[in-house]
Amino acid sequence: SYELNQPTSVSVSPGQTASISCSGDNLGDRYASWYQQRPGQSPVLVIYEDSKRPSGIPERFSGSNSGNTATLTISGTQAMDEADYYCQAWGSSTAVVFGGGTKLTVL
Amino acid sequence: QVTLKESGPALVKPTQTLTLTCTFSGFSLRNSGMRVSWIRQPPGKAPEWLARIDWDDDKFYRTSLKTRLTISKDTSKNQVVLKMTNMDPVDTATYYCARTRPRENWFDPWGQGTLVTVSS
């Protein structure tokens, strides 16, 4: 079965750039999406189709996907960006796969 | 505004059948291409997709849970129902429903989720 791998945790200082990776076999051949989940809340879509931002998501969120790795980048990271982040792709036409999640700490 | 809300029991006993209802507004499952999925998230773990139902009543299930899951819809009530049989403590999780629009492969938005604990 298809798998997506993420680092368990990433730390960043306020105002700096955070990068969260998501790796999977030929992930670049599929679309990747990213979700932000703050404690006690539901996941919120922050990136879809590798690099597009939904309405209402700040411009500091961006994404890329090539080869075996998709990357979520948060520029000028703010304290409010501290959350768990999950990547997601389709393993097959009907099978959805989520990464294991990355805890972003802003310190 | 699109919203989804999950409802169901907070506690079920091992071997019982869980029935969850997703009630949504702001879109219709009569619309071509519209889909609703159920996704669960065990405490402290990543989300896990469970099942999906499409506007045309096509149904898809997580392979490893296929024998235990049944998804259905009531278009007139704007509801999607998930049944999971033979519940086990490892099924303890927050259960979410989420929408997927035509030609999209992501989930937006998600419901608020409902925590289901399996314990005797």
CSV table of C-alpha atoms in Angstrom, one decimal:
chain,number,residue,atom,x,y,z
A,1,SER,CA,0.0,0.0,0.0
A,2,TYR,CA,1.1,3.6,-0.6
A,3,GLU,CA,2.7,5.5,2.2
A,4,LEU,CA,3.6,9.1,3.0
A,5,ASN,CA,6.3,9.9,5.4
A,6,GLN,CA,6.7,13.1,7.4
A,7,PRO,CA,9.2,14.3,10.0
A,8,THR,CA,7.7,13.9,13.5
A,9,SER,CA,8.5,17.5,14.5
A,10,VAL,CA,9.9,20.8,13.1
A,11,SER,CA,10.9,23.8,15.1
A,12,VAL,CA,11.2,27.4,13.8
A,13,SER,CA,11.8,30.8,15.3
A,14,PRO,CA,9.1,33.5,14.9
A,15,GLY,CA,9.5,35.3,11.6
A,16,GLN,CA,11.6,32.6,10.1
A,17,THR,CA,10.7,30.1,7.3
A,18,ALA,CA,9.5,26.6,8.2
A,19,SER,CA,9.6,23.7,5.7
A,20,ILE,CA,7.8,20.5,6.3
A,21,SER,CA,8.5,17.6,3.9
A,22,CYS,CA,6.3,14.7,2.8
A,23,SER,CA,7.8,11.8,1.0
A,24,GLY,CA,6.4,8.9,-1.0
A,25,ASP,CA,7.2,6.9,-4.1
A,26,ASN,CA,6.8,9.2,-7.2
A,27,LEU,CA,4.7,11.5,-5.1
A,28,GLY,CA,5.4,14.2,-7.7
A,29,ASP,CA,3.2,12.2,-10.1
A,30,ARG,CA,0.2,12.8,-7.8
A,31,TYR,CA,-1.4,15.9,-6.3
A,32,ALA,CA,-0.5,16.6,-2.7
A,33,SER,CA,-2.7,18.5,-0.2
A,34,TRP,CA,-1.8,19.8,3.2
A,35,TYR,CA,-4.0,20.3,6.3
A,36,GLN,CA,-3.4,22.3,9.5
A,37,GLN,CA,-4.8,21.0,12.7
A,38,ARG,CA,-4.6,23.1,15.9
A,39,PRO,CA,-5.1,21.4,19.2
A,40,GLY,CA,-8.7,20.3,19.8
A,41,GLN,CA,-9.8,21.5,16.3
A,42,SER,CA,-10.6,19.8,13.0
A,43,PRO,CA,-8.1,19.7,10.1
A,44,VAL,CA,-8.2,22.7,7.8
A,45,LEU,CA,-7.1,22.6,4.2
A,46,VAL,CA,-4.1,25.0,3.6
A,47,ILE,CA,-2.7,23.7,0.3
A,48,TYR,CA,-4.3,21.7,-2.5
A,49,GLU,CA,-3.0,20.5,-5.9
A,50,ASP,CA,0.5,20.8,-4.6
A,51,SER,CA,0.7,24.6,-4.4
A,52,LYS,CA,-2.7,26.3,-4.5
A,53,ARG,CA,-4.1,28.1,-1.5
A,54,PRO,CA,-7.8,28.0,-0.6
A,55,SER,CA,-9.5,31.3,0.0
A,56,GLY,CA,-8.7,32.7,3.4
A,57,ILE,CA,-5.3,31.0,3.8
A,58,PRO,CA,-2.5,33.5,4.3
A,59,GLU,CA,0.0,34.0,1.5
A,60,ARG,CA,2.8,32.9,3.8
A,61,PHE,CA,1.7,29.3,3.1
A,62,SER,CA,3.1,27.8,0.0
A,63,GLY,CA,3.7,24.3,-1.4
A,64,SER,CA,5.7,22.4,-4.0
A,65,ASN,CA,5.8,18.8,-5.2
A,66,SER,CA,8.5,17.1,-7.3
A,67,GLY,CA,10.1,13.7,-7.5
A,68,ASN,CA,9.4,11.8,-4.3
A,69,THR,CA,8.8,14.9,-2.0
A,70,ALA,CA,6.2,17.4,-1.4
A,71,THR,CA,7.0,20.4,0.7
A,72,LEU,CA,4.9,22.8,2.7
A,73,THR,CA,6.6,26.1,3.4
A,74,ILE,CA,5.5,28.7,5.8
A,75,SER,CA,7.3,32.1,5.4
A,76,GLY,CA,7.4,34.6,8.2
A,77,THR,CA,6.1,32.0,10.7
A,78,GLN,CA,3.8,33.3,13.4
A,79,ALA,CA,2.9,31.8,16.8
A,80,MET,CA,-0.6,31.1,15.5
A,81,ASP,CA,1.0,28.7,12.9
A,82,GLU,CA,2.0,26.3,15.7
A,83,ALA,CA,0.0,23.1,14.9
A,84,ASP,CA,0.1,19.6,13.5
A,85,TYR,CA,0.4,19.5,9.7
A,86,TYR,CA,-0.6,16.5,7.6
A,87,CYS,CA,0.0,15.8,3.9
A,88,GLN,CA,-2.5,13.8,1.9
A,89,ALA,CA,-2.5,12.2,-1.6
A,90,TRP,CA,-4.4,9.5,-3.4
A,91,GLY,CA,-2.7,6.1,-3.3
A,92,SER,CA,-5.0,4.8,-6.1
A,93,SER,CA,-8.1,6.0,-7.7
A,94,THR,CA,-10.1,5.4,-4.6
A,95,ALA,CA,-7.6,5.0,-1.7
A,96,VAL,CA,-6.7,8.1,0.3
A,97,VAL,CA,-3.4,8.3,2.2
A,98,PHE,CA,-2.4,10.7,4.9
A,99,GLY,CA,1.1,11.3,6.2
A,100,GLY,CA,1.9,10.6,9.8
A,101,GLY,CA,1.9,14.3,10.7
A,102,THR,CA,4.5,16.9,11.7
A,103,LYS,CA,4.2,19.0,14.9
A,104,LEU,CA,5.4,22.5,14.1
A,105,THR,CA,6.7,24.3,17.2
A,106,VAL,CA,7.3,28.1,17.0
A,107,LEU,CA,9.8,29.1,19.6
B,1,GLN,CA,-21.6,28.4,3.7
B,2,VAL,CA,-20.8,24.7,3.7
B,3,THR,CA,-21.0,22.9,7.1
B,4,LEU,CA,-20.9,19.3,8.1
B,5,LYS,CA,-21.7,17.9,11.6
B,6,GLU,CA,-21.2,14.4,12.9
B,7,SER,CA,-23.5,12.8,15.5
B,8,GLY,CA,-23.6,9.5,17.2
B,9,PRO,CA,-22.8,7.7,20.5
B,10,ALA,CA,-19.8,8.8,22.5
B,11,LEU,CA,-19.4,5.4,24.0
B,12,VAL,CA,-19.9,1.9,22.5
B,13,LYS,CA,-19.1,-1.5,23.9
B,14,PRO,CA,-16.8,-4.0,22.2
B,15,THR,CA,-18.5,-6.1,19.5
B,16,GLN,CA,-21.3,-3.5,19.1
B,17,THR,CA,-22.2,-1.7,15.9
B,18,LEU,CA,-21.4,2.0,15.6
B,19,THR,CA,-23.8,4.2,13.6
B,20,LEU,CA,-22.7,7.7,12.8
B,21,THR,CA,-24.6,10.4,11.0
B,22,CYS,CA,-23.2,13.3,9.0
B,23,THR,CA,-25.7,16.1,8.5
B,24,PHE,CA,-24.5,18.7,6.0
B,25,SER,CA,-25.7,22.0,4.5
B,26,GLY,CA,-24.5,24.4,1.8
B,27,PHE,CA,-24.3,21.7,-0.9
B,28,SER,CA,-26.2,18.8,-2.2
B,29,LEU,CA,-25.3,15.2,-2.9
B,30,ARG,CA,-27.7,15.4,-5.9
B,31,ASN,CA,-25.0,17.5,-7.7
B,32,SER,CA,-22.9,15.6,-10.2
B,33,GLY,CA,-19.4,14.9,-8.8
B,34,MET,CA,-20.1,15.7,-5.2
B,35,ARG,CA,-18.7,13.3,-2.6
B,36,VAL,CA,-18.7,12.8,1.2
B,37,SER,CA,-16.1,10.8,3.1
B,38,TRP,CA,-15.7,9.6,6.6
B,39,ILE,CA,-12.3,9.9,8.2
B,40,ARG,CA,-11.2,9.0,11.7
B,41,GLN,CA,-8.3,10.0,13.9
B,42,PRO,CA,-7.2,8.0,16.9
B,43,PRO,CA,-5.9,10.1,19.8
B,44,GLY,CA,-2.5,11.5,19.0
B,45,LYS,CA,-2.3,9.9,15.6
B,46,ALA,CA,-2.8,10.8,11.9
B,47,PRO,CA,-6.2,10.9,10.1
B,48,GLU,CA,-7.3,7.6,8.4
B,49,TRP,CA,-9.7,7.6,5.5
B,50,LEU,CA,-12.5,5.1,6.0
B,51,ALA,CA,-15.2,5.4,3.3
B,52,ARG,CA,-16.7,7.6,0.6
B,53,ILE,CA,-20.1,7.9,-1.1
B,54,ASP,CA,-20.6,9.7,-4.4
B,55,TRP,CA,-23.6,11.6,-5.8
B,56,ASP,CA,-24.4,8.6,-8.0
B,57,ASP,CA,-24.4,6.3,-4.9
B,58,ASP,CA,-21.0,4.8,-5.8
B,59,LYS,CA,-19.3,3.6,-2.5
B,60,PHE,CA,-15.7,3.1,-1.7
B,61,TYR,CA,-14.1,1.6,1.5
B,62,ARG,CA,-10.8,1.3,3.1
B,63,THR,CA,-9.5,-2.1,2.1
B,64,SER,CA,-8.6,-3.2,5.6
B,65,LEU,CA,-12.0,-2.3,7.0
B,66,LYS,CA,-14.2,-3.1,4.0
B,67,THR,CA,-16.0,-6.0,5.7
B,68,ARG,CA,-17.0,-3.9,8.7
B,69,LEU,CA,-18.1,-0.7,7.0
B,70,THR,CA,-21.3,0.4,5.3
B,71,ILE,CA,-21.9,3.9,4.0
B,72,SER,CA,-25.2,5.2,2.8
B,73,LYS,CA,-26.9,8.5,2.1
B,74,ASP,CA,-30.3,10.2,2.4
B,75,THR,CA,-30.3,12.9,-0.1
B,76,SER,CA,-33.6,14.4,1.0
B,77,LYS,CA,-32.3,14.9,4.5
B,78,ASN,CA,-28.7,15.9,3.5
B,79,GLN,CA,-27.3,13.1,5.5
B,80,VAL,CA,-24.6,10.4,5.1
B,81,VAL,CA,-24.6,7.5,7.5
B,82,LEU,CA,-21.6,5.2,8.4
B,83,LYS,CA,-22.0,1.9,10.1
B,84,MET,CA,-19.1,0.0,11.6
B,85,THR,CA,-19.6,-3.4,13.0
B,86,ASN,CA,-17.7,-5.4,15.6
B,87,MET,CA,-16.2,-2.4,17.4
B,88,ASP,CA,-13.0,-2.8,19.3
B,89,PRO,CA,-11.0,-0.5,21.6
B,90,VAL,CA,-8.6,0.2,18.8
B,91,ASP,CA,-11.4,1.9,17.0
B,92,THR,CA,-11.5,4.6,19.6
B,93,ALA,CA,-11.1,7.8,17.6
B,94,THR,CA,-12.6,11.1,16.6
B,95,TYR,CA,-14.7,10.5,13.5
B,96,TYR,CA,-15.0,13.2,10.9
B,97,CYS,CA,-17.0,13.6,7.7
B,98,ALA,CA,-15.7,15.8,5.0
B,99,ARG,CA,-16.8,17.0,1.5
B,100,THR,CA,-15.0,16.6,-1.8
B,101,ARG,CA,-16.2,18.6,-4.8
B,102,PRO,CA,-16.3,17.5,-8.4
B,103,ARG,CA,-12.8,16.9,-9.9
B,104,GLU,CA,-11.1,17.6,-6.6
B,105,ASN,CA,-9.0,15.2,-4.6
B,106,TRP,CA,-8.9,16.9,-1.2
B,107,PHE,CA,-11.3,17.4,1.7
B,108,ASP,CA,-12.8,20.8,2.4
B,109,PRO,CA,-14.4,21.4,4.8
B,110,TRP,CA,-14.3,18.9,7.6
B,111,GLY,CA,-17.0,18.6,10.3
B,112,GLN,CA,-16.2,19.3,13.9
B,113,GLY,CA,-15.8,15.6,14.6
B,114,THR,CA,-17.2,13.3,17.2
B,115,LEU,CA,-15.2,11.3,19.7
B,116,VAL,CA,-16.1,7.7,19.9
B,117,THR,CA,-14.7,5.6,22.8
B,118,VAL,CA,-14.9,1.8,22.7
B,119,SER,CA,-14.9,0.4,26.2
B,120,SER,CA,-16.8,-2.1,28.2
